[in-house]
Amino acid sequence: MHQSAFLPLKRATMQWSTAFLIAVACLQLSAILCDKCTSEVSSSYYYDYTKVQNERVYWKYIKKERTVAIGCVLDSGENLAFGQTYRTPFFVLQCEKINDTAVLLRPIKCILNGKEFEKGSYVQTKSFIDTCLEREGRIGLVITGCVGDNAVIAKIGESFTRRTFLFTCLSEGNQVIHKAIGCVIGGQRVGIHQVISIGKFWYKCSRYGNGGVKVIIMGCVTSGGKRIDAGEKYRDGGFLFHCKQKDLGVNIVFAGCIAKEFGVLKEFNFGESCAQEMKKQSPRKLLSALQTWIKDEKLSKLESVPNMVTIGCSVA
């Protein structure tokens, strides 16, 4: 047989290969990865100063005889004159005279991360609102709120979002906790242990560690809305796909075609020979059908879904 007789077959084979390669390139588009976050905790600190402390009096002595109070004595044994101040880890204390025989170490400011701030004011950190409050003879460096995305402040009992998670600002005794109550997936709120389908993938919001939460990509979704577990192959739009498990996510990979063989629909993996009915379809027709399926399913837009891997989930 003349060599030219093989040219149409060779050309058709190359066209089929090109069609499949383009299809694979088009369908390895998206893997929205998993994400997780632990809860955060911060504590409030208080200082009671209503009790007059006779034992802290710094006395003036004349001829070895105690006369009147002239200052305060600290736990370290150091002496402070009236009006002088002393810094503790959380408060600035001032030595105050009550009478000739009694003194008081009165807190006048709060300290956070080494910086002083006045009573009634607050400091916003990355995760919490610390307020310097004075009430009924007690001063406190009190957690009065939580900080969410875009520096949004949530009061105690209110909910807020951070990254891709939903929290409530919960007070327990002297502690305030970022308690995870759900996830935000594709802009939608999802409760703990609930699942949601978005586009061609489905996800689960699950507990993580002690009070944390995580988003898990569970698998793929067909055109008809059927959920496919990661690792499985499935039919969709006349083609065979592989819901491929990755280290931190899932990809949809073109795996083959669906064609009739002796009148029965059969799956053909990528690289296998299809039946005569399938071979009758031109590579251009196959590629056109696949591109139409991609367009209809909006696979090309999957990359616009927010990537759920973020950096900087701090742990208290």
Short mmCIF file of C-alpha atoms in Angstrom, two decimals:
data_model
loop_
_atom_site.label_atom_id
_atom_site.label_comp_id
_atom_site.label_asym_id
_atom_site.label_seq_id
_atom_site.Cartn_x
_atom_site.Cartn_y
_atom_site.Cartn_z
CA MET A 1 0.00 0.00 0.00
CA HIS A 2 1.25 3.43 -0.88
CA GLN A 3 2.44 5.62 2.01
CA SER A 4 -0.01 8.36 1.03
CA ALA A 5 -2.86 6.01 1.97
CA PHE A 6 -1.83 6.28 5.63
CA LEU A 7 -1.80 10.08 5.66
CA PRO A 8 -5.55 10.57 6.37
CA LEU A 9 -5.37 8.05 9.25
CA LYS A 10 -2.22 9.67 10.65
CA ARG A 11 -3.74 13.14 10.30
CA ALA A 12 -6.94 11.99 12.05
CA THR A 13 -4.93 10.42 14.88
CA MET A 14 -2.99 13.65 15.37
CA GLN A 15 -6.25 15.62 15.36
CA TRP A 16 -7.72 13.30 18.00
CA SER A 17 -4.60 13.68 20.13
CA THR A 18 -4.72 17.45 19.78
CA ALA A 19 -8.39 17.50 20.73
CA PHE A 20 -7.80 15.42 23.85
CA LEU A 21 -4.77 17.47 24.91
CA ILE A 22 -6.70 20.71 24.55
CA ALA A 23 -9.56 19.17 26.52
CA VAL A 24 -7.23 18.14 29.34
CA ALA A 25 -5.72 21.63 29.44
CA CYS A 26 -9.18 23.19 29.63
CA LEU A 27 -10.47 20.94 32.39
CA GLN A 28 -7.59 21.00 34.86
CA LEU A 29 -8.81 24.39 35.97
CA SER A 30 -9.71 24.60 39.56
CA ALA A 31 -8.87 23.38 43.01
CA ILE A 32 -10.30 25.51 45.80
CA LEU A 33 -8.14 24.41 48.68
CA CYS A 34 -8.97 23.57 52.27
CA ASP A 35 -8.47 26.05 55.08
CA LYS A 36 -8.53 25.84 58.86
CA CYS A 37 -8.27 28.10 61.86
CA THR A 38 -8.05 27.67 65.62
CA SER A 39 -9.96 29.76 68.16
CA GLU A 40 -8.35 32.75 69.88
CA VAL A 41 -8.52 33.64 73.58
CA SER A 42 -7.57 36.73 75.57
CA SER A 43 -7.92 37.58 79.28
CA SER A 44 -8.98 40.67 81.24
CA TYR A 45 -6.93 41.90 84.23
CA TYR A 46 -8.13 43.80 87.30
CA TYR A 47 -6.67 45.71 90.25
CA ASP A 48 -8.68 46.44 93.43
CA TYR A 49 -7.55 49.54 95.30
CA THR A 50 -10.37 50.44 97.73
CA LYS A 51 -8.61 48.98 100.75
CA VAL A 52 -6.43 51.49 102.64
CA GLN A 53 -3.10 49.79 103.17
CA ASN A 54 -1.47 50.72 106.46
CA GLU A 55 1.24 48.12 105.92
CA ARG A 56 2.45 49.97 102.82
CA VAL A 57 3.17 53.26 104.63
CA TYR A 58 6.61 54.77 104.19
CA TRP A 59 7.20 56.58 107.47
CA LYS A 60 9.19 59.63 108.38
CA TYR A 61 11.39 59.06 111.41
CA ILE A 62 12.70 61.73 113.79
CA LYS A 63 15.27 60.54 116.30
CA LYS A 64 14.33 56.96 115.46
CA GLU A 65 10.68 57.63 116.21
CA ARG A 66 7.98 57.13 113.57
CA THR A 67 6.03 60.30 112.93
CA VAL A 68 3.97 60.74 109.73
CA ALA A 69 3.55 58.94 106.43
CA ILE A 70 5.64 60.36 103.61
CA GLY A 71 5.17 57.70 100.96
CA CYS A 72 4.38 54.10 100.00
CA VAL A 73 6.31 50.85 100.24
CA LEU A 74 6.17 48.44 97.28
CA ASP A 75 6.25 44.64 97.47
CA SER A 76 9.87 44.81 96.34
CA GLY A 77 10.74 46.95 99.36
CA GLU A 78 11.24 50.07 97.28
CA ASN A 79 9.86 53.37 98.56
CA LEU A 80 7.73 55.87 96.65
CA ALA A 81 7.08 59.43 97.71
CA PHE A 82 3.54 60.76 97.49
CA GLY A 83 2.70 61.55 93.86
CA GLN A 84 5.31 59.20 92.40
CA THR A 85 4.21 56.39 90.08
CA TYR A 86 5.12 52.75 89.59
CA ARG A 87 4.50 50.53 86.53
CA THR A 88 3.16 47.01 86.93
CA PRO A 89 2.74 44.73 83.88
CA PHE A 90 -0.81 46.06 83.29
CA PHE A 91 -1.28 49.26 85.31
CA VAL A 92 0.40 52.51 86.39
CA LEU A 93 0.03 52.99 90.17
CA GLN A 94 0.42 56.28 92.00
CA CYS A 95 1.30 56.65 95.67
CA GLU A 96 -1.51 58.62 97.32
CA LYS A 97 -1.83 59.98 100.86
CA ILE A 98 -5.06 59.21 102.70
CA ASN A 99 -4.07 60.74 106.05
CA ASP A 100 -1.00 60.97 108.27
CA THR A 101 -1.05 57.22 108.89
CA ALA A 102 -2.54 55.65 105.76
CA VAL A 103 -1.68 55.47 102.07
CA LEU A 104 -3.13 54.09 98.84
CA LEU A 105 -1.58 52.81 95.61
CA ARG A 106 -4.17 54.14 93.16
CA PRO A 107 -4.15 52.95 89.51
CA ILE A 108 -4.25 55.90 87.13
CA LYS A 109 -3.55 54.29 83.73
CA CYS A 110 -3.55 50.93 81.98
CA ILE A 111 -0.64 49.32 80.14
CA LEU A 112 -0.86 47.07 77.10
CA ASN A 113 2.22 45.78 75.31
CA GLY A 114 4.32 48.28 77.23
CA LYS A 115 2.27 51.32 76.18
CA GLU A 116 0.23 53.43 78.61
CA PHE A 117 -3.32 54.61 77.89
CA GLU A 118 -5.84 56.60 79.90
CA LYS A 119 -8.87 55.35 81.80
CA GLY A 120 -11.92 55.23 79.55
CA SER A 121 -9.89 54.76 76.36
CA TYR A 122 -9.29 51.55 74.42
CA VAL A 123 -6.65 49.91 72.27
CA GLN A 124 -7.50 47.86 69.20
CA THR A 125 -5.17 44.92 68.64
CA LYS A 126 -5.23 42.43 65.79
CA SER A 127 -7.89 40.30 67.47
CA PHE A 128 -9.43 42.10 70.46
CA ILE A 129 -10.53 45.46 71.92
CA ASP A 130 -8.81 46.19 75.27
CA THR A 131 -10.49 48.94 77.30
CA CYS A 132 -9.18 50.66 80.44
CA LEU A 133 -12.22 50.73 82.76
CA GLU A 134 -12.62 51.94 86.34
CA ARG A 135 -15.67 50.89 88.33
CA GLU A 136 -16.42 50.94 92.08
CA GLY A 137 -12.88 50.97 93.34
CA ARG A 138 -11.53 48.57 90.76
CA ILE A 139 -9.67 49.25 87.54
CA GLY A 140 -9.52 46.72 84.76
CA LEU A 141 -7.81 46.09 81.45
CA VAL A 142 -10.99 44.60 80.06
CA ILE A 143 -11.66 42.82 76.77
CA THR A 144 -14.80 44.54 75.48
CA GLY A 145 -14.93 43.28 71.90
CA CYS A 146 -13.40 41.27 69.08
CA VAL A 147 -11.89 42.36 65.77
CA GLY A 148 -12.94 40.82 62.47
CA ASP A 149 -12.06 41.34 58.83
CA ASN A 150 -11.35 44.91 57.72
CA ALA A 151 -10.93 45.91 61.39
CA VAL A 152 -14.68 45.56 62.01
CA ILE A 153 -15.41 45.58 65.76
CA ALA A 154 -17.86 43.05 67.22
CA LYS A 155 -19.20 43.61 70.73
CA ILE A 156 -19.54 40.77 73.22
CA GLY A 157 -22.25 38.42 71.93
CA GLU A 158 -22.08 39.63 68.33
CA SER A 159 -20.91 37.57 65.36
CA PHE A 160 -18.18 38.50 62.89
CA THR A 161 -16.11 37.05 60.07
CA ARG A 162 -12.38 36.51 59.84
CA ARG A 163 -10.93 35.21 56.59
CA THR A 164 -13.32 32.45 55.53
CA PHE A 165 -14.83 31.73 58.94
CA LEU A 166 -17.72 32.91 61.10
CA PHE A 167 -17.19 33.58 64.83
CA THR A 168 -19.08 34.88 67.83
CA CYS A 169 -17.39 37.14 70.40
CA LEU A 170 -17.98 35.09 73.56
CA SER A 171 -17.24 36.10 77.17
CA GLU A 172 -16.45 33.37 79.71
CA GLY A 173 -15.39 34.70 83.11
CA ASN A 174 -12.30 36.85 82.64
CA GLN A 175 -11.73 35.49 79.14
CA VAL A 176 -13.10 36.47 75.75
CA ILE A 177 -13.04 33.87 72.99
CA HIS A 178 -13.33 33.90 69.23
CA LYS A 179 -15.72 30.94 69.11
CA ALA A 180 -16.04 29.44 65.64
CA ILE A 181 -19.68 28.91 64.66
CA GLY A 182 -19.43 28.42 60.91
CA CYS A 183 -17.65 29.01 57.62
CA VAL A 184 -18.01 31.48 54.78
CA ILE A 185 -17.71 29.58 51.50
CA GLY A 186 -18.13 31.39 48.21
CA GLY A 187 -19.70 34.31 50.08
CA GLN A 188 -22.32 32.08 51.76
CA ARG A 189 -22.54 31.25 55.46
CA VAL A 190 -22.38 27.54 56.24
CA GLY A 191 -22.97 26.07 59.72
CA ILE A 192 -20.70 23.57 61.45
CA HIS A 193 -21.04 20.04 59.96
CA GLN A 194 -23.10 21.38 57.04
CA VAL A 195 -22.22 20.97 53.35
CA ILE A 196 -22.73 23.24 50.35
CA SER A 197 -22.32 22.92 46.58
CA ILE A 198 -20.74 25.86 44.77
CA GLY A 199 -20.17 25.57 41.05
CA LYS A 200 -18.53 22.25 40.24
CA PHE A 201 -17.37 21.45 43.80
CA TRP A 202 -18.91 20.71 47.19
CA TYR A 203 -17.56 21.59 50.62
CA LYS A 204 -18.02 20.82 54.30
CA CYS A 205 -17.63 23.13 57.29
CA SER A 206 -16.17 21.02 60.09
CA ARG A 207 -14.78 21.32 63.61
CA TYR A 208 -11.00 21.52 63.97
CA GLY A 209 -9.11 20.92 67.22
CA ASN A 210 -10.29 22.69 70.37
CA GLY A 211 -12.85 25.25 69.25
CA GLY A 212 -11.44 25.67 65.75
CA VAL A 213 -13.07 25.21 62.37
CA LYS A 214 -11.99 24.17 58.88
CA VAL A 215 -13.27 24.11 55.32
CA ILE A 216 -12.88 20.79 53.53
CA ILE A 217 -13.41 20.32 49.81
CA MET A 218 -15.25 17.01 49.63
CA GLY A 219 -15.49 16.46 45.89
CA CYS A 220 -17.05 17.51 42.59
CA VAL A 221 -20.58 18.27 41.40
CA THR A 222 -22.14 17.14 38.11
CA SER A 223 -24.27 19.26 35.79
CA GLY A 224 -27.35 17.73 37.40
CA GLY A 225 -26.20 18.62 40.91
CA LYS A 226 -25.06 15.16 41.98
CA ARG A 227 -22.17 15.21 44.45
CA ILE A 228 -19.16 13.09 43.61
CA ASP A 229 -16.62 12.09 46.25
CA ALA A 230 -12.99 13.02 45.67
CA GLY A 231 -11.12 10.22 43.92
CA GLU A 232 -14.09 8.94 41.93
CA LYS A 233 -14.72 9.05 38.18
CA TYR A 234 -18.08 10.18 36.83
CA ARG A 235 -20.02 10.87 33.64
CA ASP A 236 -21.15 14.35 32.73
CA GLY A 237 -22.20 15.91 29.43
CA GLY A 238 -21.21 12.86 27.42
CA PHE A 239 -17.69 12.79 28.81
CA LEU A 240 -15.82 10.95 31.55
CA PHE A 241 -14.17 12.97 34.32
CA HIS A 242 -11.95 12.25 37.30
CA CYS A 243 -12.61 14.12 40.55
CA LYS A 244 -8.94 14.04 41.45
CA GLN A 245 -7.75 14.39 45.04
CA LYS A 246 -4.83 16.78 45.58
CA ASP A 247 -2.81 17.48 48.72
CA LEU A 248 -5.08 20.34 49.81
CA GLY A 249 -7.92 20.25 47.34
CA VAL A 250 -9.58 18.69 44.31
CA ASN A 251 -9.24 19.11 40.53
CA ILE A 252 -11.64 18.16 37.76
CA VAL A 253 -9.60 16.26 35.18
CA PHE A 254 -10.80 15.12 31.75
CA ALA A 255 -10.56 11.31 31.83
CA GLY A 256 -12.22 10.06 28.66
CA CYS A 257 -15.39 9.88 26.62
CA ILE A 258 -18.72 8.08 26.56
CA ALA A 259 -19.60 6.28 23.33
CA LYS A 260 -21.70 3.41 22.07
CA GLU A 261 -20.07 0.10 21.37
CA PHE A 262 -22.38 -2.39 19.72
CA GLY A 263 -25.32 -0.25 20.77
CA VAL A 264 -24.32 -0.01 24.44
CA LEU A 265 -22.91 3.14 26.10
CA LYS A 266 -19.42 2.50 27.34
CA GLU A 267 -16.71 4.52 29.08
CA PHE A 268 -13.40 4.96 27.29
CA ASN A 269 -10.44 6.24 29.29
CA PHE A 270 -8.11 8.80 27.78
CA GLY A 271 -5.92 7.01 25.25
CA GLU A 272 -8.23 4.04 24.70
CA SER A 273 -9.83 3.34 21.32
CA CYS A 274 -13.47 4.31 21.08
CA ALA A 275 -16.10 2.36 19.20
CA GLN A 276 -16.86 2.88 15.54
CA GLU A 277 -19.79 5.19 16.38
CA MET A 278 -17.45 7.51 18.30
CA LYS A 279 -14.75 7.36 15.67
CA LYS A 280 -17.22 8.72 13.15
CA GLN A 281 -17.23 12.01 15.06
CA SER A 282 -14.56 14.36 13.83
CA PRO A 283 -11.97 15.64 16.33
CA ARG A 284 -13.21 19.16 15.61
CA LYS A 285 -16.78 18.12 16.51
CA LEU A 286 -15.61 16.46 19.73
CA LEU A 287 -13.58 19.48 20.75
CA SER A 288 -16.49 21.81 19.93
CA ALA A 289 -18.84 19.72 22.07
CA LEU A 290 -16.37 19.72 24.96
CA GLN A 291 -15.84 23.47 24.71
CA THR A 292 -19.62 23.99 24.71
CA TRP A 293 -19.89 21.86 27.86
CA ILE A 294 -17.15 23.89 29.53
CA LYS A 295 -18.93 27.14 28.61
CA ASP A 296 -22.34 25.91 29.76
CA GLU A 297 -20.93 24.72 33.09
CA LYS A 298 -18.93 27.95 33.50
CA LEU A 299 -15.79 26.00 34.31
CA SER A 300 -13.75 28.84 32.90
CA LYS A 301 -15.04 31.01 35.77
CA LEU A 302 -14.02 28.65 38.56
CA GLU A 303 -10.76 30.46 39.01
CA SER A 304 -12.71 33.55 40.08
CA VAL A 305 -14.07 31.78 43.17
CA PRO A 306 -12.02 33.08 46.14
CA ASN A 307 -9.12 30.82 46.99
CA MET A 308 -9.67 29.59 50.52
CA VAL A 309 -6.03 29.32 51.48
CA THR A 310 -4.97 32.38 53.46
CA ILE A 311 -2.00 33.19 55.64
CA GLY A 312 -1.82 34.49 59.18
CA CYS A 313 -4.42 32.73 61.29
CA SER A 314 -2.87 33.68 64.61
CA VAL A 315 -3.17 31.44 67.64
CA ALA A 316 -3.35 33.03 71.07
#
